[in-house]
Coordinates of C-alpha atoms and ligand atoms in Angstrom, one line a residue:
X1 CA -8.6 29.3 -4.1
X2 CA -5.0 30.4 -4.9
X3 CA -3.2 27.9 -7.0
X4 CA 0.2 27.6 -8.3
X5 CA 0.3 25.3 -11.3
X6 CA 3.7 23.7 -12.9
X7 CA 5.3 23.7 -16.2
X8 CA 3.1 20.4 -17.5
X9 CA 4.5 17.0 -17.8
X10 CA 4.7 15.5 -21.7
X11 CA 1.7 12.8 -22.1
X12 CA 1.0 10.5 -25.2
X13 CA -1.7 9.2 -23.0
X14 CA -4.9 8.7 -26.2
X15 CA -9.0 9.0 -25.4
X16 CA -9.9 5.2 -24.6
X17 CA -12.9 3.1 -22.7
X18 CA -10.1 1.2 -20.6
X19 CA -11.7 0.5 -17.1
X20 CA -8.7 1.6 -15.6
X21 CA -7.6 4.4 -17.8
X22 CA -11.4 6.0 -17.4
X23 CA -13.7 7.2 -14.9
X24 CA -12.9 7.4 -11.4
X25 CA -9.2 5.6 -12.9
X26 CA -8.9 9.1 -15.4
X27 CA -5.0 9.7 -14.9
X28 CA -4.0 13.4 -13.8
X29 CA -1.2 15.0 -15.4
X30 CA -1.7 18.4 -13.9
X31 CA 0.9 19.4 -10.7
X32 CA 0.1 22.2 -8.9
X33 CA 0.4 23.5 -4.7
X34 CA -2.7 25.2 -3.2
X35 CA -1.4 27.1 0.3
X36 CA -5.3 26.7 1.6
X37 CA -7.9 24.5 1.0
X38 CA -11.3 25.8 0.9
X39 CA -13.5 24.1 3.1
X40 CA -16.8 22.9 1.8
X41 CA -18.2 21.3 4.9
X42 CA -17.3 21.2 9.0
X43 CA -14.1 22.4 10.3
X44 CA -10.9 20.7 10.0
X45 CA -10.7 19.6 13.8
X46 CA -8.0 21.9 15.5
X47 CA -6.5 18.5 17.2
X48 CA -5.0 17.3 14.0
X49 CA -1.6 18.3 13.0
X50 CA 0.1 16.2 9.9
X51 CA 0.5 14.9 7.1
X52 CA -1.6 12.6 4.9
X53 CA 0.3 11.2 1.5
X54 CA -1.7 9.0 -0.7
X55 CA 0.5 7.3 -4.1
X56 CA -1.7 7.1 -7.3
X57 CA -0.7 4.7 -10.0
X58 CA -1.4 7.3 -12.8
X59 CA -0.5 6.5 -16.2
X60 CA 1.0 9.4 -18.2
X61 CA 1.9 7.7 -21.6
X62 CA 0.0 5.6 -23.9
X63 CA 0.8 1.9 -23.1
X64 CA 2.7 -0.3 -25.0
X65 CA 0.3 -3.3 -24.7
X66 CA -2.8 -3.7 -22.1
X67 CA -2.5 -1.3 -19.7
X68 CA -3.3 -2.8 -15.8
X69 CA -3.9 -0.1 -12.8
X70 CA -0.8 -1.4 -11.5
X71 CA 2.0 0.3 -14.1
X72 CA 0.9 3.6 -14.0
X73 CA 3.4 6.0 -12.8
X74 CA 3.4 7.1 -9.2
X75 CA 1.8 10.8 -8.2
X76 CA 1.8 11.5 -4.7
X77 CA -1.0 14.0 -3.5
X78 CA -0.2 15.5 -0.1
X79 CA -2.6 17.2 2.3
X80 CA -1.0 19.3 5.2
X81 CA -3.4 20.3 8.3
X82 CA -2.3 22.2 11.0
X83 CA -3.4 24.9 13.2
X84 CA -7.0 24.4 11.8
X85 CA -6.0 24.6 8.0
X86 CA -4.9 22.3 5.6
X87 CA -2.7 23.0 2.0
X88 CA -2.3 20.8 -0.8
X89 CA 0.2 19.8 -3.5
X90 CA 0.5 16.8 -6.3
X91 CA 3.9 15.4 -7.6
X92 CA 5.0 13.2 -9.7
X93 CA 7.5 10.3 -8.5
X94 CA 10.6 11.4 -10.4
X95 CA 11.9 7.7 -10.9
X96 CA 14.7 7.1 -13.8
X97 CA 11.7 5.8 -15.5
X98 CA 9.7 8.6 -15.6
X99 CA 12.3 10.9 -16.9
X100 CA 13.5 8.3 -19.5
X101 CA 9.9 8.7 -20.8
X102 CA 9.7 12.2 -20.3
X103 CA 13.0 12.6 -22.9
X104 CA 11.2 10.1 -25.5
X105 CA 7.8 11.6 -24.7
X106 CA 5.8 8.0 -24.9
X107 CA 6.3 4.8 -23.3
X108 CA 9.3 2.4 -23.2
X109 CA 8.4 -0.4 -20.3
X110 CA 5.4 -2.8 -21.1
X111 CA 3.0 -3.9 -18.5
X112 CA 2.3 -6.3 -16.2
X113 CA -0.2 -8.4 -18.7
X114 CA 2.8 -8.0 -21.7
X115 CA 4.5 -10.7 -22.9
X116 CA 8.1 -10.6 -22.7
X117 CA 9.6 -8.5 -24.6
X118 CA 7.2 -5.6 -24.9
X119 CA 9.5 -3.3 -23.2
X120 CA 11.9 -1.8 -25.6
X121 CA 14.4 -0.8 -22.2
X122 CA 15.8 -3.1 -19.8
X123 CA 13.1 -3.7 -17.4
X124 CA 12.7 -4.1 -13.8
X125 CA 11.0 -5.6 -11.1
X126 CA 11.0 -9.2 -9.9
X127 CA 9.1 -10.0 -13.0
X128 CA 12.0 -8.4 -14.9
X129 CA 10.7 -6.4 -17.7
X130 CA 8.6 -3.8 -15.8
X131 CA 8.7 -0.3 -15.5
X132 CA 10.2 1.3 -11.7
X133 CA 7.4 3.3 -11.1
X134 CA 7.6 3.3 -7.6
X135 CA 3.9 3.8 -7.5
X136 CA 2.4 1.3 -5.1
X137 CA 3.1 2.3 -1.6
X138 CA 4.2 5.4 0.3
X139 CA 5.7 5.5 3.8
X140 CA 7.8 7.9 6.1
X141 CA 11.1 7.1 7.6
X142 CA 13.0 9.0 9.8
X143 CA 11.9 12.4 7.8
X144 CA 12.0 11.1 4.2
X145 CA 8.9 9.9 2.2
X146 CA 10.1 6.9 0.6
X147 CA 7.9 5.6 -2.7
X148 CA 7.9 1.7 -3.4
X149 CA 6.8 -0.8 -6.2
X150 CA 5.1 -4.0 -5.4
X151 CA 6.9 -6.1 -7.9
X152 CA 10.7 -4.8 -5.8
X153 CA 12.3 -1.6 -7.6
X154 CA 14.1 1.1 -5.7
X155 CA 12.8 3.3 -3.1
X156 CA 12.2 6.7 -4.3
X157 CA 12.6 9.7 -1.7
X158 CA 11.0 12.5 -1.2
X159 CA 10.5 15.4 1.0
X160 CA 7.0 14.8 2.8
X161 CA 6.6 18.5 3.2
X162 CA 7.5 19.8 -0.2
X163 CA 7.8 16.6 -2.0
X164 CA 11.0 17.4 -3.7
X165 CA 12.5 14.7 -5.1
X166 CA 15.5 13.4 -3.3
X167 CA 16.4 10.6 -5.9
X168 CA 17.1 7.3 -5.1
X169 CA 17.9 5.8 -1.3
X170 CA 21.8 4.9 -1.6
X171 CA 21.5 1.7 0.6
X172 CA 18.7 -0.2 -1.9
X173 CA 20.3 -4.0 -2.6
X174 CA 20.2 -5.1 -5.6
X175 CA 17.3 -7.4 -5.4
X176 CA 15.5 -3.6 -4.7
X177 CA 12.6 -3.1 -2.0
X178 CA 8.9 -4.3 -2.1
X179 CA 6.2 -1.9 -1.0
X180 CA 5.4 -2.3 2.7
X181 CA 8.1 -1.7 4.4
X182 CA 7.2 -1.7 8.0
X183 CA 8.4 1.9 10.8
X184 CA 9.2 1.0 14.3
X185 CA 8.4 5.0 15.4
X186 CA 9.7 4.0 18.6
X187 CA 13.3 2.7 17.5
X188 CA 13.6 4.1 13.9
X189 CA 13.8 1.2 12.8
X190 CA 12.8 0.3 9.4
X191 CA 12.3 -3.4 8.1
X192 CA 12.1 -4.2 4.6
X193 CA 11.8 -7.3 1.9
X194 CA 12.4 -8.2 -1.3
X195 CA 12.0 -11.2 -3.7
X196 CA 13.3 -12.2 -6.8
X197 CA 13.6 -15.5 -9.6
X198 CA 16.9 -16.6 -8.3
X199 CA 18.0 -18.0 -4.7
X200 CA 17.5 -17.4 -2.2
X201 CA 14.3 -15.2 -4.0
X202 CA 13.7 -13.6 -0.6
X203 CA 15.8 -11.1 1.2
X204 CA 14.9 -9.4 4.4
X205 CA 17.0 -6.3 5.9
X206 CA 17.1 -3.9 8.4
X207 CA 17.4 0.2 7.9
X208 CA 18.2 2.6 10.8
X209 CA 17.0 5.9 12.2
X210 CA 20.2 7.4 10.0
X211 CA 19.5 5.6 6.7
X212 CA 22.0 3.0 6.8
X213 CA 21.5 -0.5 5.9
X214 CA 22.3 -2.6 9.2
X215 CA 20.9 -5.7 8.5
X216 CA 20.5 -7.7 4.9
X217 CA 19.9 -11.7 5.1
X218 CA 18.4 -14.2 2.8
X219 CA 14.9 -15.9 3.6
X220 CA 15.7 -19.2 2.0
X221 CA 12.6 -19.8 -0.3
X222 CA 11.5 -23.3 -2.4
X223 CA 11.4 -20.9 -5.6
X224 CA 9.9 -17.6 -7.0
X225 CA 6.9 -16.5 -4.5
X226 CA 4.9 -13.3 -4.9
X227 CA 5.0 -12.0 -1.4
X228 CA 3.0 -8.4 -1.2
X229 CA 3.3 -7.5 2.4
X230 CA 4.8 -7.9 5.8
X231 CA 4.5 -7.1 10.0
X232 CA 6.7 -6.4 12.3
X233 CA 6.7 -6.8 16.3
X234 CA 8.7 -5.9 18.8
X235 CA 11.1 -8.9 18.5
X236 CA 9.6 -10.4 15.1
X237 CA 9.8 -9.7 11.7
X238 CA 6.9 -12.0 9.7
X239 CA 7.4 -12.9 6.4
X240 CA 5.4 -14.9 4.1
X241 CA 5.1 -17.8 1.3
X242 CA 2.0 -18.4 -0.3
X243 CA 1.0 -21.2 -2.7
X244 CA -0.4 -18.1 -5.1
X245 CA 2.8 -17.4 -7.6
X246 CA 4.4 -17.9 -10.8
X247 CA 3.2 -21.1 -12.5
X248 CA 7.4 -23.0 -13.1
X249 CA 6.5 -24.4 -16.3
X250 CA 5.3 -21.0 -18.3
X251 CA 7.8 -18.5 -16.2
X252 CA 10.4 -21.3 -18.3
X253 CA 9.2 -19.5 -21.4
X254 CA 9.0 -16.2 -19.4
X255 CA 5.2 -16.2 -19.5
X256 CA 4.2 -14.7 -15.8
X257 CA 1.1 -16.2 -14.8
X258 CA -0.1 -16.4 -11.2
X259 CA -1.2 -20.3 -10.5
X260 CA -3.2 -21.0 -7.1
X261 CA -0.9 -24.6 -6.6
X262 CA -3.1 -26.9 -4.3
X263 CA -2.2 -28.4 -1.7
X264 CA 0.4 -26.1 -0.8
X265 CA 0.2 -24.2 2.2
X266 CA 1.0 -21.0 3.6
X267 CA 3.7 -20.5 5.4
X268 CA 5.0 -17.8 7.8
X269 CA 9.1 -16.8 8.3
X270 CA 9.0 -15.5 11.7
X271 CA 12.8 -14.1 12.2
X272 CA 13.8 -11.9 15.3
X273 CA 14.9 -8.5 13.8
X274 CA 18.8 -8.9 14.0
X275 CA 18.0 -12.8 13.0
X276 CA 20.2 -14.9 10.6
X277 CA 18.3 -17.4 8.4
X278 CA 18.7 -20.3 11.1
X279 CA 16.7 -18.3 13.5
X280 CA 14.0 -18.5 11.1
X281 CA 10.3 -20.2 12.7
X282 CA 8.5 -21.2 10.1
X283 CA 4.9 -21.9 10.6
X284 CA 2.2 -23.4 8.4
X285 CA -1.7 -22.6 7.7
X286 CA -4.6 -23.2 5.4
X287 CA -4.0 -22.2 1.6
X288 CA -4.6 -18.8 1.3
X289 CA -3.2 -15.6 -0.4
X290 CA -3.0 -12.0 1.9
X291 CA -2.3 -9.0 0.3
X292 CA -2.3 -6.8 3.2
X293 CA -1.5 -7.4 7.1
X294 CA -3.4 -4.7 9.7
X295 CA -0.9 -5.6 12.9
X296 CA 0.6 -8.2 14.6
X297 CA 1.9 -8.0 17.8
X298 CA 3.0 -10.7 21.1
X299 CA 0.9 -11.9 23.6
X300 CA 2.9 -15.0 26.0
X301 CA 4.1 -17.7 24.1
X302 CA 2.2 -16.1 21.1
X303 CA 2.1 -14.2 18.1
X304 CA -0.3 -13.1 16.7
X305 CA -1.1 -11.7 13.3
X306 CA -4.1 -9.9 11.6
X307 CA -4.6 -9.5 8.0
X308 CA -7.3 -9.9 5.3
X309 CA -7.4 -13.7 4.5
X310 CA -8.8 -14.7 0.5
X311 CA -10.6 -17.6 0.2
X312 CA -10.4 -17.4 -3.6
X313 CA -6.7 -16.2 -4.3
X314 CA -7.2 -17.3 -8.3
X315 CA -10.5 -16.0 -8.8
X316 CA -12.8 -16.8 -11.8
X317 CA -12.9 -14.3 -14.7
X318 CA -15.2 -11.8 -15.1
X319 CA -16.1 -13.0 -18.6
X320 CA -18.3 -9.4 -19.4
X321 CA -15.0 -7.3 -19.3
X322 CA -13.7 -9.0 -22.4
X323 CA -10.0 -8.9 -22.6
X324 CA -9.7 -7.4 -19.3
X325 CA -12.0 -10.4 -17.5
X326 CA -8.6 -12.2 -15.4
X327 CA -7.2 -8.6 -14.7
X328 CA -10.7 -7.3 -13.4
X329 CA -11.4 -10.8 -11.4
X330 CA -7.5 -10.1 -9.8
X331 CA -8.0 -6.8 -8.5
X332 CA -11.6 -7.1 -7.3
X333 CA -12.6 -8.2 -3.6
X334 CA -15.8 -9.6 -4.5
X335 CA -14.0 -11.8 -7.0
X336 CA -10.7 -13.2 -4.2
X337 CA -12.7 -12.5 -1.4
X338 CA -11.1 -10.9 1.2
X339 CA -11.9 -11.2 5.3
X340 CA -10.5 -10.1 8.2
X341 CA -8.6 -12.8 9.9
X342 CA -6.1 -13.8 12.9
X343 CA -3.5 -16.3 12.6
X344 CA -1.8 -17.0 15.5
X345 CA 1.7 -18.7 16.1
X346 CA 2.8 -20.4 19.3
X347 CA 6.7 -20.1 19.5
X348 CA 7.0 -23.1 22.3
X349 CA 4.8 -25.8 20.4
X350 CA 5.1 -24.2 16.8
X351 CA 1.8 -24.7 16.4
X352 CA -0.7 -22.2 13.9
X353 CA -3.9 -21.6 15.1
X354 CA -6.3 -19.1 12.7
X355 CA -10.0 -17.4 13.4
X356 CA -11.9 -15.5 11.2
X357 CA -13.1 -12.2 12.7
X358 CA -15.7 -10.7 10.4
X359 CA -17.7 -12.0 7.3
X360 CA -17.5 -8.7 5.0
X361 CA -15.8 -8.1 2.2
X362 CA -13.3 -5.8 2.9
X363 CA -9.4 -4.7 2.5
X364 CA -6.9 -1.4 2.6
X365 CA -7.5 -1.4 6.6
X366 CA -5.8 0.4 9.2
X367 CA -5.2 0.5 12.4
X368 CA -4.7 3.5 15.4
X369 CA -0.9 4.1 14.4
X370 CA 0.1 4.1 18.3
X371 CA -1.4 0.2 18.7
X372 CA 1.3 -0.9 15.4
X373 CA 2.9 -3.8 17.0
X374 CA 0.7 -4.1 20.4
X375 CA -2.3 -5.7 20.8
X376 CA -5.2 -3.4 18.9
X377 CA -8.8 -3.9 18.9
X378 CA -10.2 -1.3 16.4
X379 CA -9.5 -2.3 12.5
X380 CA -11.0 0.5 10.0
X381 CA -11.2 -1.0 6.3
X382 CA -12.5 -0.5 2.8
X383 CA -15.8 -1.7 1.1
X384 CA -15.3 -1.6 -2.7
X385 CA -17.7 -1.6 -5.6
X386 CA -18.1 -5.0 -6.5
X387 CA -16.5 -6.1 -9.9
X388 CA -14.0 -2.8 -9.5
X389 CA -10.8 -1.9 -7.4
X390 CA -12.8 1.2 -6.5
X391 CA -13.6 2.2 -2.4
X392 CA -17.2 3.0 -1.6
X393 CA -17.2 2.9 2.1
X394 CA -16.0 1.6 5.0
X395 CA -16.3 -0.7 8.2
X396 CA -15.4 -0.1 11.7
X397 CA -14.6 -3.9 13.5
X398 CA -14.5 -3.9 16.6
X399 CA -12.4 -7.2 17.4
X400 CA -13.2 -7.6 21.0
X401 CA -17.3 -7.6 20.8
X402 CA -17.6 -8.4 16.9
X403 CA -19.6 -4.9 16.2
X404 CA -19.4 -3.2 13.2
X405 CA -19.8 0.0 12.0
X406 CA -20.8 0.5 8.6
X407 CA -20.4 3.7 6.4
X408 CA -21.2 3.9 2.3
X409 CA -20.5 6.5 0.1
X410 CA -23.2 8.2 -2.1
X411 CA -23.4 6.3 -5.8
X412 CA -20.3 6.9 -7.5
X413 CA -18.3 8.5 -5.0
X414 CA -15.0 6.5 -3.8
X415 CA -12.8 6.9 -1.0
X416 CA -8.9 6.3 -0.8
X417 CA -7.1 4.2 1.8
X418 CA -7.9 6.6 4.6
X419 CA -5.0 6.2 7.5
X420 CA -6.4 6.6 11.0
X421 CA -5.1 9.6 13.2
X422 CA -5.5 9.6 16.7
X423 CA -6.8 12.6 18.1
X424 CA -4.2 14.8 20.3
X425 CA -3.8 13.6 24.1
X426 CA -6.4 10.8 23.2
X427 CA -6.8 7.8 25.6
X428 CA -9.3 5.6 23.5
X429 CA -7.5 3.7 20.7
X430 CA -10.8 4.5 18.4
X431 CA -10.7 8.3 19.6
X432 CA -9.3 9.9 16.5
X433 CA -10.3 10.3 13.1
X434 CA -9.8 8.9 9.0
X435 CA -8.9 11.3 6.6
X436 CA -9.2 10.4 2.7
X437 CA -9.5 11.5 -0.6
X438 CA -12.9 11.6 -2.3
X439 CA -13.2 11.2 -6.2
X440 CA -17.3 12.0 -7.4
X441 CA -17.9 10.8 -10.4
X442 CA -21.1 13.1 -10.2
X443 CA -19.8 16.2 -10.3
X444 CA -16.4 15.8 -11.5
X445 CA -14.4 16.9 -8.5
X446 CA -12.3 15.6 -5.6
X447 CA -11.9 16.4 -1.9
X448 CA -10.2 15.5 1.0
X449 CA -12.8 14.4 3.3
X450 CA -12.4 13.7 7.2
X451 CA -14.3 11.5 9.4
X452 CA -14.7 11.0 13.2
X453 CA -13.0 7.5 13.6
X454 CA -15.2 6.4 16.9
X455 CA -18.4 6.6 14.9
X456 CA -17.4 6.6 10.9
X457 CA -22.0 6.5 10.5
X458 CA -22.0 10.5 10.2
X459 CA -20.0 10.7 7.1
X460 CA -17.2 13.2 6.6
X461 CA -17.4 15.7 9.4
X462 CA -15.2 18.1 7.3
X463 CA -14.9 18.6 3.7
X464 CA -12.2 20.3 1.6
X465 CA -12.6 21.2 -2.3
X466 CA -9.7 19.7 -4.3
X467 CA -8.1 22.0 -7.2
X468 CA -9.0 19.5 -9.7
X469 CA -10.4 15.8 -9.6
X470 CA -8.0 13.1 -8.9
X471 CA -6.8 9.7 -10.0
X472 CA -8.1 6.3 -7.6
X473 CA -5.4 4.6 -6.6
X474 CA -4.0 2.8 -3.6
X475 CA -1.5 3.6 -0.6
X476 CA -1.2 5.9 1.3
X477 CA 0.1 7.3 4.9
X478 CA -0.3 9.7 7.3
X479 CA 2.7 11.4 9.6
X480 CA 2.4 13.6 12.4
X481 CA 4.4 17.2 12.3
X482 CA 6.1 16.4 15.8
X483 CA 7.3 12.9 14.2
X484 CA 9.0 15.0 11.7
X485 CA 10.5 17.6 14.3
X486 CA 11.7 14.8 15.9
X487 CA 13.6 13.3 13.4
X488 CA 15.0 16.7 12.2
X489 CA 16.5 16.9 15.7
X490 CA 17.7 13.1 15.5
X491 CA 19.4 14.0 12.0
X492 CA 20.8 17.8 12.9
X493 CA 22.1 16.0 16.3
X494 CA 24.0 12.8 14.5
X495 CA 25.7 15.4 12.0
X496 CA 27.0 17.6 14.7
X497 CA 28.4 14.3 16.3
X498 CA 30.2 13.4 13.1
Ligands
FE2_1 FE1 -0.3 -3.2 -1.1

């Protein structure tokens, strides 16, 4: 395998037995391109032709305080398959952060579990003294990768084919971007939110096909909320308010503690995409907290929305990891218990009704890409190790008939959020495949593994080698080579126009 490794980055990162500094969590701090992948296993299928960009929360220097798996900095791993072979390259996220730690050489933000004051910089964040590590969530907009943190920071841009670092998007309000923005591929359109501790504490906004912000409104809030996701339709953009956040009294003394607050309930912003906040159609459900939506989409007088619904939002310690017991409880499914669910919202009565569509524990789903914001009926999600934040398989729903496909890793191999790509010219939604990134803690090595998305039972039908063995981590996407000719031609077009 030929490989072209980089001038190293500068780690203070020490030996420790942190759950999520060890193991299948060991940070990488190596960079390096690969033009061709061996293939272990199969043949990568000649019908897929993209590219698949996972983010990796990947600490490099030693914390400050208790490290959580959410403030390590972001490396993006890329896989790029065409023609019937496949390269690969790492990067680091080159946020201000990064390279303000770089030129100390250790670290300068605290964590998420810190108390105030930790950080010896300014920090960031809706929290407020967090690192920007942009290392949450990845997308592709109109031919730029763009990098995002959960708790709102900028959004960091990249090439998706080389991964160059194109710095910071211009048009980022000052409130900054949460992760899951949401592409319209058939407008350009990109929607986006942020929140904040001051009013409004929400913002929603509107970016198009050339990068310019078109559309920035407030989404009047009662008071700090901790909002991870959102979904898009045609006509809707759906927000969300959840009675998980910030417990008022401590975030007074700047203590940032996450409070279930009963008997409060969910509610839903549903705002047309050009809306003001007077077009806003709120809706209210059962108590719940949702980290991640799969699709929504209208049907009639309808809309309808699928995501994973927790019936334990605060979940109980796990009192055998010690000091880590809340941290482990909040990032493990067994613990919030997370199901695949459908709220729908009827725009003439205003009326919520919800249904519950499988009984597994799962999360990190996705759908067939061309079904995003029309009715689907295939969801593909996670399984993960119970007690870690750590995927070990997957399941297949089918939503119509209730089936379910079922695959599991061997022992101590785990997957990465694995988007779905439809096959080329298919006509079944299902007809396509999942590509991820394998981490074995058996052997010590990683792969990019692909599997047949209509029946996930046979495993990987294609296995590529990995230079070296990556970090877990969590989002990821995949973006087809004609979606980025495309928008070459839209950009090379609008700059002959101006
Ligand atoms: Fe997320």
């Amino acid at each position: 395998m030929q490989i072209t490794r980089h001038p190293p980055v500068k780690t203070s990162l020490e030996p420790s037995n942190h759950p999520y500094l060890t193991g299948p969590w060991t940070p990488l701090h190596e960079e390096v391109d690969v033009p061709e992948l061996r293939v272990i296993e199969g043949a990568i299928p000649a019908d897929i032709d993209g590219i698949y960009l996972r983010n990796t929360e990947n600490q490099v220097h030693q914390p400050l305080g208790r490290h959580h798996p959410f403030d390590g900095d972001a490396m993006i791993h890329q896989v790029n398959i065409s023609g019937g072979k496949a390269s690969y390259r790492n990067r680091f996220v080159r946020t201000h952060c990064f390279e303000a730690e770089q030129i100390a050489g250790r670290s300068l933000w605290g964590g998420l579990m810190d108390p105030w004051g930790t950080s010896v910089r300014p920090g960031f964040g809706a929290h407020g003294g967090l690192k920007d590590t942009g290392s949450t969530d990845i997308i592709v907009h109109a031919g730029t990768a763009y990098a995002t943190l959960y708790q709102c920071g900028e959004a960091w841009m990249l090439d998706p084919v080389t991964l160059a670092s194109r710095g910071k998007a211009p048009w980022v309000p000052l409130d900054g971007i949460s992760a899951h923005p949401k592409v319209d591929e058939g407008t350009g359109e990109m929607m986006f939110f942020n929140y904040s501790k001051h009013a409004p504490f929400m913002h929603y906004g509107v970016v198009d096909r050339a990068g310019a912000l078109v559309h920035y409104v407030p989404i009047p809030l009662p008071g700090p909320r901790l909002p991870h996701d959102m979904a898009i339709t045609p006509n809707w953009s759906i927000l969300n308010d959840m009675p998980l956040y910030w417990d008022e009294e401590l975030l007074g003394r700047n203590i940032h503690a996450a409070r279930l607050h009963e008997g409060v309930p969910t509610r839903f912003a549903l705002i047309p995409r050009y809306g003001q906040p007077q077009d806003i159609r709120w809706f209210e459900a059962a108590p719940t907290y949702v980290l991640h939506w799969t699709n929504a989409w209208e049907e009639g007088d309808e809309v309808i929305l699928e995501g994973y619904h927790q019936a334990k939002p605060m979940p109980d310690p796990l009192e055998e990891m010690g000091r880590y017991s809340h941290m482990m409880a909040y990032v493990d499914e067994h613990s919030f218990q997370s199901r695949l669910h459908r709220w729908r919202f009827n725009i003439t009565t205003g009326e919520t009704r919800e249904e519950r569509l499988s009984e597994r524990i799962v999360e990190f789903g996705m759908i067939n890409p061309k079904f995003a914001m029309h009715k689907s009926r295939y969801v593909w999600s996670t399984t993960t190790r119970p007690g870690w934040f750590l995927f070990n398989g997957y399941v297949r729903h089918d939503t119509e008939t209730g089936e379910e496909q079922v695959y599991r890793l061997p022992e101590g191999v785990y997957a990465s959020e694995s988007p779905m790509i439809p096959r080329t010219g298919a006509t079944n939604e299902d007809d396509g495949y999942l590509v991820t990134f394998l981490i074995d803690e058996n052997t010590g090595t990683s792969e990019c593994a692909i599997l047949d998305a209509s029946d996930i039972t046979k495993g990987p039908i294609c296995r590529l080698a990995l230079p070296h063995k990556i970090c877990s981590g969590t989002h990821s996407v995949w973006v087809e080579h004609d979606q980025l000719r495309a928008d070459a031609a839209f950009r090379a077009k609008a700059f002959a126009a101006a």
